[in-house]
């Protein structure tokens, strides 16, 4: 069944915006009486029937609502340095959304190769992945923020930083993760976090972790962390 993202749904009827209506009419060629699925991005999955379809608007009648559809037993926030090639960051957003992530923050570090991101484009990538993976939860994309400001503002039950510097204190994620926790993981740029950034994170009670024996690209490291937390929290 075809799926539409409708974050402002709040009644028994709904009208798709012009872009989605056009897609419904001209691309999918749906018509009156056809059924579709809607997601609100906060756990609501709706079954709806097309009541009327015009060139500019498709009007829907809500038949059924399911709450907390596909809800996970944990909350995952990954703060990741934007890659120089924006396609690689978009790849991470797409795949992390499909696997399961709740919040993403572009993290501007001292060694970041990209200091500016176009959030509107990244939001579209996330929304497309939400629809592709049939998840009722739309990850939150925060505004890009500097490392120092991020450390001061964001909290979590379990705070982790993945870095490449050899450190006997680093541990594996599997030894830390427990179900029903709020996780925050920092993923640095290609040149890694600076020693000053790592020390600042440690002072703010972030635990250093390793993602394996090989050096990973930024987007690969982010996805590895995302997969591991979700795998370890599976029920």
PDB file of C-alpha atoms in Angstrom:
ATOM      1  CA  UNK A   1       0.000   0.000   0.000  1.00  0.00           C
ATOM      2  CA  UNK A   2       1.320   3.458  -0.884  1.00  0.00           C
ATOM      3  CA  UNK A   3       2.592   5.604   1.991  1.00  0.00           C
ATOM      4  CA  UNK A   4       2.448   9.383   2.539  1.00  0.00           C
ATOM      5  CA  UNK A   5       4.101  11.517   5.236  1.00  0.00           C
ATOM      6  CA  UNK A   6       1.474  13.720   6.907  1.00  0.00           C
ATOM      7  CA  UNK A   7       2.971  15.331  10.044  1.00  0.00           C
ATOM      8  CA  UNK A   8       0.071  17.769  10.533  1.00  0.00           C
ATOM      9  CA  UNK A   9      -2.735  15.200  10.524  1.00  0.00           C
ATOM     10  CA  UNK A  10      -5.155  15.726  13.419  1.00  0.00           C
ATOM     11  CA  UNK A  11      -8.668  14.813  12.255  1.00  0.00           C
ATOM     12  CA  UNK A  12     -10.709  12.144  10.497  1.00  0.00           C
ATOM     13  CA  UNK A  13     -10.091  13.748   7.122  1.00  0.00           C
ATOM     14  CA  UNK A  14      -6.906  14.935   5.468  1.00  0.00           C
ATOM     15  CA  UNK A  15      -5.929  16.708   2.249  1.00  0.00           C
ATOM     16  CA  UNK A  16      -2.546  15.963   0.713  1.00  0.00           C
ATOM     17  CA  UNK A  17      -0.487  19.015  -0.202  1.00  0.00           C
ATOM     18  CA  UNK A  18      -0.089  19.923  -3.852  1.00  0.00           C
ATOM     19  CA  UNK A  19       3.199  18.051  -4.310  1.00  0.00           C
ATOM     20  CA  UNK A  20       1.918  14.839  -2.725  1.00  0.00           C
ATOM     21  CA  UNK A  21      -1.432  15.159  -4.504  1.00  0.00           C
ATOM     22  CA  UNK A  22       0.371  15.459  -7.826  1.00  0.00           C
ATOM     23  CA  UNK A  23       2.440  12.372  -7.005  1.00  0.00           C
ATOM     24  CA  UNK A  24      -0.693  10.479  -5.998  1.00  0.00           C
ATOM     25  CA  UNK A  25      -2.566  11.459  -9.173  1.00  0.00           C
ATOM     26  CA  UNK A  26       0.009  11.532 -11.932  1.00  0.00           C
ATOM     27  CA  UNK A  27       2.696   9.117 -10.747  1.00  0.00           C
ATOM     28  CA  UNK A  28       0.820   6.519  -8.727  1.00  0.00           C
ATOM     29  CA  UNK A  29      -2.419   7.035 -10.688  1.00  0.00           C
ATOM     30  CA  UNK A  30      -4.561   6.410  -7.620  1.00  0.00           C
ATOM     31  CA  UNK A  31      -8.253   7.226  -7.758  1.00  0.00           C
ATOM     32  CA  UNK A  32     -11.338   7.576  -5.580  1.00  0.00           C
ATOM     33  CA  UNK A  33     -11.877   4.526  -3.396  1.00  0.00           C
ATOM     34  CA  UNK A  34      -8.219   3.466  -3.350  1.00  0.00           C
ATOM     35  CA  UNK A  35      -6.630   2.984   0.053  1.00  0.00           C
ATOM     36  CA  UNK A  36      -3.323   4.471   1.224  1.00  0.00           C
ATOM     37  CA  UNK A  37      -1.252   4.613   4.398  1.00  0.00           C
ATOM     38  CA  UNK A  38      -0.281   7.800   6.240  1.00  0.00           C
ATOM     39  CA  UNK A  39       2.371   8.345   8.903  1.00  0.00           C
ATOM     40  CA  UNK A  40       2.577  11.354  11.199  1.00  0.00           C
ATOM     41  CA  UNK A  41       6.240  10.949  12.181  1.00  0.00           C
ATOM     42  CA  UNK A  42       5.510  10.458  15.883  1.00  0.00           C
ATOM     43  CA  UNK A  43       4.303   6.864  15.848  1.00  0.00           C
ATOM     44  CA  UNK A  44       0.907   7.159  14.202  1.00  0.00           C
ATOM     45  CA  UNK A  45       0.137   4.866  11.255  1.00  0.00           C
ATOM     46  CA  UNK A  46      -3.145   5.575   9.474  1.00  0.00           C
ATOM     47  CA  UNK A  47      -5.155   3.703   6.879  1.00  0.00           C
ATOM     48  CA  UNK A  48      -7.113   6.092   4.668  1.00  0.00           C
ATOM     49  CA  UNK A  49      -9.371   5.993   1.630  1.00  0.00           C
ATOM     50  CA  UNK A  50      -9.315   8.507  -1.205  1.00  0.00           C
ATOM     51  CA  UNK A  51     -12.631  10.365  -0.976  1.00  0.00           C
ATOM     52  CA  UNK A  52     -11.950  12.757  -3.843  1.00  0.00           C
ATOM     53  CA  UNK A  53      -9.040  13.271  -6.220  1.00  0.00           C
ATOM     54  CA  UNK A  54      -8.631  16.463  -8.250  1.00  0.00           C
ATOM     55  CA  UNK A  55      -5.632  17.788 -10.176  1.00  0.00           C
ATOM     56  CA  UNK A  56      -4.377  19.869  -7.248  1.00  0.00           C
ATOM     57  CA  UNK A  57      -5.753  18.122  -4.163  1.00  0.00           C
ATOM     58  CA  UNK A  58      -6.438  14.600  -2.945  1.00  0.00           C
ATOM     59  CA  UNK A  59      -8.925  14.397  -0.086  1.00  0.00           C
ATOM     60  CA  UNK A  60      -8.711  11.416   2.260  1.00  0.00           C
ATOM     61  CA  UNK A  61     -11.021   9.835   4.799  1.00  0.00           C
ATOM     62  CA  UNK A  62      -9.247   8.201   7.761  1.00  0.00           C
ATOM     63  CA  UNK A  63     -10.376   4.632   8.370  1.00  0.00           C
ATOM     64  CA  UNK A  64      -8.039   3.434  11.115  1.00  0.00           C
ATOM     65  CA  UNK A  65      -5.227   4.689  13.317  1.00  0.00           C
ATOM     66  CA  UNK A  66      -2.517   2.693  15.057  1.00  0.00           C
ATOM     67  CA  UNK A  67      -0.365   4.448  17.657  1.00  0.00           C
ATOM     68  CA  UNK A  68       3.282   3.728  18.511  1.00  0.00           C
ATOM     69  CA  UNK A  69       3.657   1.658  15.358  1.00  0.00           C
ATOM     70  CA  UNK A  70       7.126   0.070  15.341  1.00  0.00           C
ATOM     71  CA  UNK A  71       8.212   1.838  18.517  1.00  0.00           C
ATOM     72  CA  UNK A  72      11.684   0.821  19.660  1.00  0.00           C
ATOM     73  CA  UNK A  73      12.707   0.159  23.253  1.00  0.00           C
ATOM     74  CA  UNK A  74      15.396   2.854  23.249  1.00  0.00           C
ATOM     75  CA  UNK A  75      16.201   6.363  22.002  1.00  0.00           C
ATOM     76  CA  UNK A  76      19.222   6.951  19.780  1.00  0.00           C
ATOM     77  CA  UNK A  77      20.764  10.327  19.017  1.00  0.00           C
ATOM     78  CA  UNK A  78      23.871  10.480  16.810  1.00  0.00           C
ATOM     79  CA  UNK A  79      25.829  13.706  16.442  1.00  0.00           C
ATOM     80  CA  UNK A  80      27.981  13.355  13.345  1.00  0.00           C
ATOM     81  CA  UNK A  81      30.436  15.635  11.559  1.00  0.00           C
ATOM     82  CA  UNK A  82      29.161  16.560   8.057  1.00  0.00           C
ATOM     83  CA  UNK A  83      31.274  14.984   5.334  1.00  0.00           C
ATOM     84  CA  UNK A  84      33.020  17.042   2.650  1.00  0.00           C
ATOM     85  CA  UNK A  85      31.068  15.108   0.019  1.00  0.00           C
ATOM     86  CA  UNK A  86      27.476  15.767   1.080  1.00  0.00           C
ATOM     87  CA  UNK A  87      26.306  12.609  -0.732  1.00  0.00           C
ATOM     88  CA  UNK A  88      28.038  10.543   1.927  1.00  0.00           C
ATOM     89  CA  UNK A  89      26.176  12.324   4.724  1.00  0.00           C
ATOM     90  CA  UNK A  90      22.904  11.831   2.849  1.00  0.00           C
ATOM     91  CA  UNK A  91      23.735   8.126   2.532  1.00  0.00           C
ATOM     92  CA  UNK A  92      24.203   7.913   6.304  1.00  0.00           C
ATOM     93  CA  UNK A  93      20.900   9.692   6.955  1.00  0.00           C
ATOM     94  CA  UNK A  94      19.045   7.392   4.579  1.00  0.00           C
ATOM     95  CA  UNK A  95      20.456   4.152   5.961  1.00  0.00           C
ATOM     96  CA  UNK A  96      20.305   5.186   9.626  1.00  0.00           C
ATOM     97  CA  UNK A  97      16.652   6.128   9.192  1.00  0.00           C
ATOM     98  CA  UNK A  98      15.921   2.739   7.648  1.00  0.00           C
ATOM     99  CA  UNK A  99      17.712   0.905  10.481  1.00  0.00           C
ATOM    100  CA  UNK A 100      16.332   3.067  13.295  1.00  0.00           C
ATOM    101  CA  UNK A 101      17.415   6.423  14.697  1.00  0.00           C
ATOM    102  CA  UNK A 102      15.544   9.106  16.598  1.00  0.00           C
ATOM    103  CA  UNK A 103      17.680  12.222  16.365  1.00  0.00           C
ATOM    104  CA  UNK A 104      20.605  13.466  14.270  1.00  0.00           C
ATOM    105  CA  UNK A 105      22.749  16.535  14.819  1.00  0.00           C
ATOM    106  CA  UNK A 106      25.351  17.778  12.298  1.00  0.00           C
ATOM    107  CA  UNK A 107      28.394  18.369  14.497  1.00  0.00           C
ATOM    108  CA  UNK A 108      30.882  21.072  13.470  1.00  0.00           C
ATOM    109  CA  UNK A 109      34.295  20.059  14.779  1.00  0.00           C
ATOM    110  CA  UNK A 110      37.726  21.679  14.645  1.00  0.00           C
ATOM    111  CA  UNK A 111      38.751  19.383  11.784  1.00  0.00           C
ATOM    112  CA  UNK A 112      35.429  19.378   9.939  1.00  0.00           C
ATOM    113  CA  UNK A 113      35.840  19.671   6.169  1.00  0.00           C
ATOM    114  CA  UNK A 114      32.294  20.997   5.815  1.00  0.00           C
ATOM    115  CA  UNK A 115      31.001  23.764   8.065  1.00  0.00           C
ATOM    116  CA  UNK A 116      27.602  24.407   6.415  1.00  0.00           C
ATOM    117  CA  UNK A 117      24.770  22.001   5.588  1.00  0.00           C
ATOM    118  CA  UNK A 118      21.492  22.576   3.760  1.00  0.00           C
ATOM    119  CA  UNK A 119      18.999  21.182   6.214  1.00  0.00           C
ATOM    120  CA  UNK A 120      16.045  21.344   3.821  1.00  0.00           C
ATOM    121  CA  UNK A 121      17.709  18.865   1.471  1.00  0.00           C
ATOM    122  CA  UNK A 122      18.686  16.564   4.343  1.00  0.00           C
ATOM    123  CA  UNK A 123      15.110  16.620   5.672  1.00  0.00           C
ATOM    124  CA  UNK A 124      13.872  15.423   2.289  1.00  0.00           C
ATOM    125  CA  UNK A 125      16.358  12.554   2.349  1.00  0.00           C
ATOM    126  CA  UNK A 126      15.139  11.508   5.803  1.00  0.00           C
ATOM    127  CA  UNK A 127      11.460  11.770   4.821  1.00  0.00           C
ATOM    128  CA  UNK A 128      12.044   9.660   1.733  1.00  0.00           C
ATOM    129  CA  UNK A 129      13.781   7.001   3.845  1.00  0.00           C
ATOM    130  CA  UNK A 130      10.932   7.041   6.369  1.00  0.00           C
ATOM    131  CA  UNK A 131       8.432   6.328   3.603  1.00  0.00           C
ATOM    132  CA  UNK A 132      10.685   3.681   2.041  1.00  0.00           C
ATOM    133  CA  UNK A 133      11.138   1.787   5.312  1.00  0.00           C
ATOM    134  CA  UNK A 134       7.505   2.076   6.457  1.00  0.00           C
ATOM    135  CA  UNK A 135       8.355   3.549   9.831  1.00  0.00           C
ATOM    136  CA  UNK A 136       5.912   5.798  11.674  1.00  0.00           C
ATOM    137  CA  UNK A 137       8.680   7.727  13.427  1.00  0.00           C
ATOM    138  CA  UNK A 138      10.439  10.565  11.615  1.00  0.00           C
ATOM    139  CA  UNK A 139      13.926  11.280  13.017  1.00  0.00           C
ATOM    140  CA  UNK A 140      14.557  14.789  14.283  1.00  0.00           C
ATOM    141  CA  UNK A 141      17.221  16.685  12.351  1.00  0.00           C
ATOM    142  CA  UNK A 142      18.765  19.419  14.464  1.00  0.00           C
ATOM    143  CA  UNK A 143      20.510  22.546  13.254  1.00  0.00           C
ATOM    144  CA  UNK A 144      24.268  22.201  12.820  1.00  0.00           C
ATOM    145  CA  UNK A 145      26.135  23.141  15.994  1.00  0.00           C
ATOM    146  CA  UNK A 146      29.749  23.445  17.104  1.00  0.00           C
ATOM    147  CA  UNK A 147      31.268  20.672  19.173  1.00  0.00           C
ATOM    148  CA  UNK A 148      31.756  22.888  22.221  1.00  0.00           C
ATOM    149  CA  UNK A 149      28.183  24.166  22.199  1.00  0.00           C
ATOM    150  CA  UNK A 150      26.788  20.686  21.639  1.00  0.00           C
ATOM    151  CA  UNK A 151      28.618  19.251  24.641  1.00  0.00           C
ATOM    152  CA  UNK A 152      27.067  21.927  26.857  1.00  0.00           C
ATOM    153  CA  UNK A 153      23.490  21.554  25.596  1.00  0.00           C
ATOM    154  CA  UNK A 154      22.655  17.879  24.998  1.00  0.00           C
ATOM    155  CA  UNK A 155      22.125  15.205  27.657  1.00  0.00           C
ATOM    156  CA  UNK A 156      21.480  11.448  27.638  1.00  0.00           C
ATOM    157  CA  UNK A 157      21.520   8.401  29.913  1.00  0.00           C
ATOM    158  CA  UNK A 158      24.486   6.956  28.047  1.00  0.00           C
ATOM    159  CA  UNK A 159      26.940   9.279  26.277  1.00  0.00           C
ATOM    160  CA  UNK A 160      29.595   7.797  23.991  1.00  0.00           C
ATOM    161  CA  UNK A 161      32.364   9.184  21.802  1.00  0.00           C
ATOM    162  CA  UNK A 162      33.954   7.102  19.039  1.00  0.00           C
ATOM    163  CA  UNK A 163      37.475   8.230  18.199  1.00  0.00           C
ATOM    164  CA  UNK A 164      40.574   6.737  16.579  1.00  0.00           C
ATOM    165  CA  UNK A 165      43.278   7.595  19.099  1.00  0.00           C
ATOM    166  CA  UNK A 166      44.766   4.514  20.774  1.00  0.00           C
ATOM    167  CA  UNK A 167      43.386   4.446  24.286  1.00  0.00           C
ATOM    168  CA  UNK A 168      43.304   1.563  26.742  1.00  0.00           C
ATOM    169  CA  UNK A 169      40.163   3.054  28.289  1.00  0.00           C
ATOM    170  CA  UNK A 170      38.108   2.564  25.118  1.00  0.00           C
ATOM    171  CA  UNK A 171      35.530  -0.206  25.245  1.00  0.00           C
ATOM    172  CA  UNK A 172      33.066  -1.841  22.872  1.00  0.00           C
ATOM    173  CA  UNK A 173      29.482  -0.620  22.636  1.00  0.00           C
ATOM    174  CA  UNK A 174      28.135  -4.082  23.478  1.00  0.00           C
ATOM    175  CA  UNK A 175      29.560  -3.838  26.993  1.00  0.00           C
ATOM    176  CA  UNK A 176      27.638  -0.622  27.667  1.00  0.00           C
ATOM    177  CA  UNK A 177      24.292  -0.857  25.879  1.00  0.00           C
ATOM    178  CA  UNK A 178      21.206  -1.807  27.883  1.00  0.00           C
ATOM    179  CA  UNK A 179      17.552  -1.768  26.751  1.00  0.00           C
ATOM    180  CA  UNK A 180      15.283   1.180  27.517  1.00  0.00           C
ATOM    181  CA  UNK A 181      18.077   3.729  27.586  1.00  0.00           C
ATOM    182  CA  UNK A 182      18.626   7.092  25.908  1.00  0.00           C
ATOM    183  CA  UNK A 183      21.871   6.976  23.896  1.00  0.00           C
ATOM    184  CA  UNK A 184      23.982   9.802  22.505  1.00  0.00           C
ATOM    185  CA  UNK A 185      26.948   8.956  20.280  1.00  0.00           C
ATOM    186  CA  UNK A 186      29.522  11.382  18.853  1.00  0.00           C
ATOM    187  CA  UNK A 187      31.051  10.587  15.441  1.00  0.00           C
ATOM    188  CA  UNK A 188      33.901  12.814  14.278  1.00  0.00           C
ATOM    189  CA  UNK A 189      35.194  14.060  10.906  1.00  0.00           C
ATOM    190  CA  UNK A 190      37.612  12.218   8.603  1.00  0.00           C
ATOM    191  CA  UNK A 191      40.562  13.672  10.519  1.00  0.00           C
ATOM    192  CA  UNK A 192      39.029  12.514  13.820  1.00  0.00           C
ATOM    193  CA  UNK A 193      38.283  14.589  16.883  1.00  0.00           C
ATOM    194  CA  UNK A 194      41.170  16.664  18.225  1.00  0.00           C
ATOM    195  CA  UNK A 195      42.726  15.676  21.568  1.00  0.00           C
ATOM    196  CA  UNK A 196      41.172  18.824  23.051  1.00  0.00           C
ATOM    197  CA  UNK A 197      37.686  17.783  21.874  1.00  0.00           C
ATOM    198  CA  UNK A 198      38.134  14.263  23.210  1.00  0.00           C
ATOM    199  CA  UNK A 199      39.255  15.581  26.583  1.00  0.00           C
ATOM    200  CA  UNK A 200      36.277  17.955  26.726  1.00  0.00           C
ATOM    201  CA  UNK A 201      33.925  15.036  26.035  1.00  0.00           C
ATOM    202  CA  UNK A 202      35.554  12.914  28.734  1.00  0.00           C
ATOM    203  CA  UNK A 203      35.240  15.778  31.208  1.00  0.00           C
ATOM    204  CA  UNK A 204      31.508  15.811  30.414  1.00  0.00           C
ATOM    205  CA  UNK A 205      31.208  12.074  31.166  1.00  0.00           C
ATOM    206  CA  UNK A 206      31.263  10.697  27.639  1.00  0.00           C
ATOM    207  CA  UNK A 207      32.666   7.166  27.495  1.00  0.00           C
ATOM    208  CA  UNK A 208      35.213   6.411  24.740  1.00  0.00           C
ATOM    209  CA  UNK A 209      34.268   3.482  22.508  1.00  0.00           C
ATOM    210  CA  UNK A 210      35.791   1.588  19.609  1.00  0.00           C
ATOM    211  CA  UNK A 211      33.921   0.536  16.474  1.00  0.00           C
ATOM    212  CA  UNK A 212      36.449  -2.102  15.442  1.00  0.00           C
ATOM    213  CA  UNK A 213      40.051  -2.599  14.439  1.00  0.00           C
ATOM    214  CA  UNK A 214      39.918  -0.686  11.145  1.00  0.00           C
ATOM    215  CA  UNK A 215      39.638   3.040  10.539  1.00  0.00           C
ATOM    216  CA  UNK A 216      36.160   3.810   9.214  1.00  0.00           C
ATOM    217  CA  UNK A 217      34.879   6.678   7.131  1.00  0.00           C
ATOM    218  CA  UNK A 218      32.667   9.087   9.041  1.00  0.00           C
ATOM    219  CA  UNK A 219      29.413   7.859   7.531  1.00  0.00           C
ATOM    220  CA  UNK A 220      30.431   4.203   7.961  1.00  0.00           C
ATOM    221  CA  UNK A 221      31.273   4.785  11.610  1.00  0.00           C
ATOM    222  CA  UNK A 222      27.924   6.470  12.173  1.00  0.00           C
ATOM    223  CA  UNK A 223      26.050   3.619  10.548  1.00  0.00           C
ATOM    224  CA  UNK A 224      28.051   0.984  12.439  1.00  0.00           C
ATOM    225  CA  UNK A 225      27.146   2.638  15.734  1.00  0.00           C
ATOM    226  CA  UNK A 226      23.498   2.926  14.680  1.00  0.00           C
ATOM    227  CA  UNK A 227      23.303  -0.734  13.692  1.00  0.00           C
ATOM    228  CA  UNK A 228      25.026  -1.980  16.834  1.00  0.00           C
ATOM    229  CA  UNK A 229      22.762  -0.091  19.239  1.00  0.00           C
ATOM    230  CA  UNK A 230      19.649  -1.297  17.406  1.00  0.00           C
ATOM    231  CA  UNK A 231      20.927  -4.892  17.196  1.00  0.00           C
ATOM    232  CA  UNK A 232      21.774  -5.024  20.885  1.00  0.00           C
ATOM    233  CA  UNK A 233      18.347  -3.592  21.800  1.00  0.00           C
ATOM    234  CA  UNK A 234      16.355  -6.016  19.657  1.00  0.00           C
ATOM    235  CA  UNK A 235      13.544  -7.855  21.442  1.00  0.00           C
TER     236      UNK A 235
END
